[in-house]
Amino acid sequence: MLTGNYLQRFLFRWKYAIVIILIIAAMLTAFSFQINRWIPEYALSFSNLIAQEFQTKITFRTVRYRFPNHLIFKNVKVLEANGKNTMLQASRVTLGFYFSWFSSMPIFNETLINDMVIDLPIFKNYLTLHGKKTCAWAKTFPRGKMRLLIPNGQFYPKGCCKAKSIPFEIDLSLDQNHLNTHGSWGDQDRFNYELYGDIHDSGFDVSKLTLEDGRSSMNLWGSWHNNDIYWKGFIFYNKFYILDIDGHLKIQKNDISLKQMSFSIDGNAVTARGDCLKLNLSECDADIALNNSKLHLHAQNSPQGPLLKGSLDLQGAHIDFKNLKALIINGNSLKLKIKQTQSTFSIHGNEHMISLESLLVSINFSNPDQKDIALSAKMRTGDVDGHVILNTSSLPWQIKGQGKFKDIDMYFLSSNFSSFKQCHGLLSGNFKLQTSKNIELTGNLTLHHGDFKGSDFQAWMAKTLQMPTLNHISSADLSGHFKINGSSKMLDNLRLETDNLDLNGFFHLDADDLVSSKLSIRFSKKLLGESPTGRDIIGLVHGAWTLPFEFSLSGNLYRMNFQWNNSPLKNKVRQHMFSFIQKMIDQHMDDYTTPTSGETSYKVTAPNESVSPG
Amino acid sequence: MKLYVIILSLVLQGYFWAPCVQASEADLEWKEAVGLAKQGEYDFAFMNFKMIADEYPASHYGLKADFAQGEYYFLQNNLQMASIAFKDFYSKYPQHEEALIALAYLFEIAQIQNHPNEMKEYRNKAANFHQLVFIFNDNKSFKFLSGFQRKHKLVCYINKVELYVNGKLFTEVPF
């Protein structure tokens, strides 16, 4: 009996429990059924509202509710307002939500977007047009904990399916005002990033922004409040340490102004500042100072595209350039087209100037340690072509280059070398350039139809040899091998041919303008006859004009010492001339050059006389 | 009239008399200094040369006395003071051939002290000292007997200067 009662009571309780469970299940099923019926309608109307507000179109294939607080959208697309181009799409968007007592709307606190695809050009275009409005709307969201996860997104930098996509990941958490995000982008060259900051009404503070790949890393911190962006930090990039970064950017309605920017790169201080009027970069000025170098850039928009002009001050050299156009190709090659450059530089206090026109420069920087530079330009009547390899793996940068020049009129070099002021002739040749401790420039040059007039060297030759014709040499062909090493200059295998003379030899000039030269000159009979000494020589030696004079030059460039070296011609002259006449000639030459006003006169000694030390 | 002539003649006598007295005093000092140098009393000779340089700078012995001071320091192996003295000498008598001898000394001192920049400076100054033209000759020489009675001979070639002292090559300045 007792057992029967117990069983009856037990079954009674279970019956109630099952009924309650069934009722709850039915209610949940009804709720779920109802919510899944109601949610698509709500989501559709809500997305239409958003789309209308922000000039977009949002579509999705299905939306369903997942217990307890998740909505799952499938095949979501955000299109431009015209409905043709897709900005964003995702295979699945999961939204976590909860209801608050203080809000009539559900609050979304978790978003997971799977397989997100961004068409970057369209998205950028949209943000340019509606970015401000979107940000203002985002600010109206209730503040709380929020998390956004995009585990396997990808974006197309040049438009959807036009080029290879770049994968990215985002994990963003927002707790009240504190923002914390990290993730990555890139496939082979993968960058990881990390950002910590605080959002305020006037902007935000970034306490840490880190970007790093296998070779480089960047650490920045700063703030963006109202119109002012400040940042500081350091970067390790490709063996270079960029330290003490300190920048200030001011953004105004039509103006972006880089108030100041400074950093040091491997111990070299760099400072920059600039102004951009109007956001479309219609005008921009920038000054960059690197140690003793200063670069000033002025950019201006024109119907032909942006034009750049500026100047570079580099260790005593000043380069002005106009109408610079720049184009970056595939991220590893820079093309520069400069209509006109004018470089002025100083060597030993003398001002020099080189003007180049239609300068075309190609810089290939695919190899981070080596820049490959090809350039060509017009130089008045002629052309210059060159190829330079710049090794940037260590400081100071190493330069190796070679090139050629053709048909450059010497007259146009007169601003560089005052000696060429009244000289003409077409100069051609080739050169090699190398910098190590010093700059070394070597090459060959030829000059055709040269016309030399009024150079210091000619004046000196004409005076010393007493041949006035040498003041003006015409129809000359010149060739030689030149070498400039640091401040010393050498001209070897020198050959000068005219109707009146045939010259061979070398001419070296050291850093202190001291000359070392040996020249062999054969004068025509007419030219030799101009000089009183020459006339004497013609009278003494039969066919003297067929034999070369051997000369040595030495001492200061501007008042060179001169010696007639021993040679068959000199020996023949000696044989026919009394010793006292030789001494008279020497005395005459002494008087001819400017003697010092010493109190004691010199005693001259013939080469065959030994110098007695006593 | 006669009075004027007498006054004028007295003034003129006074004008010429003073240097004559000075010259004779400098002459005596010089002779004494040279005598001391010959006896090997270099320190006392130096004192006399210095006095001549200080007291009678415009005399005939002024230049030689100045040179002797540099020479004394060099002989005493006081290269620093010798360098100062020869630099002063060079700047005081830049147009005199003896200045080129002083440059040769300065070059030698810089070489002993292993000061390449100074060697270069003196080489350049020596190269710029003359403009030489040799047609039939190949050198020019200049002789100088110093206060310490050392025979100096300077031989200038187109690309170098040689200084002989007492018949021995003292230094060569190539350029």
Short mmCIF file of C-alpha atoms in Angstrom, two decimals, chain A residues 9-19 21:
data_model
loop_
_atom_site.label_atom_id
_atom_site.label_comp_id
_atom_site.label_asym_id
_atom_site.label_seq_id
_atom_site.Cartn_x
_atom_site.Cartn_y
_atom_site.Cartn_z
CA ARG A 9 3.17 10.38 -5.94
CA PHE A 10 6.40 9.84 -7.81
CA LEU A 11 4.65 9.46 -11.17
CA PHE A 12 2.50 12.48 -10.39
CA ARG A 13 5.60 14.63 -9.81
CA TRP A 14 7.28 13.47 -13.01
CA LYS A 15 4.13 14.09 -14.99
CA TYR A 16 4.15 17.71 -13.81
CA ALA A 17 7.83 18.08 -14.52
CA ILE A 18 7.46 16.74 -18.04
CA VAL A 19 4.51 19.01 -18.64
CA ILE A 21 9.44 21.02 -19.64
#
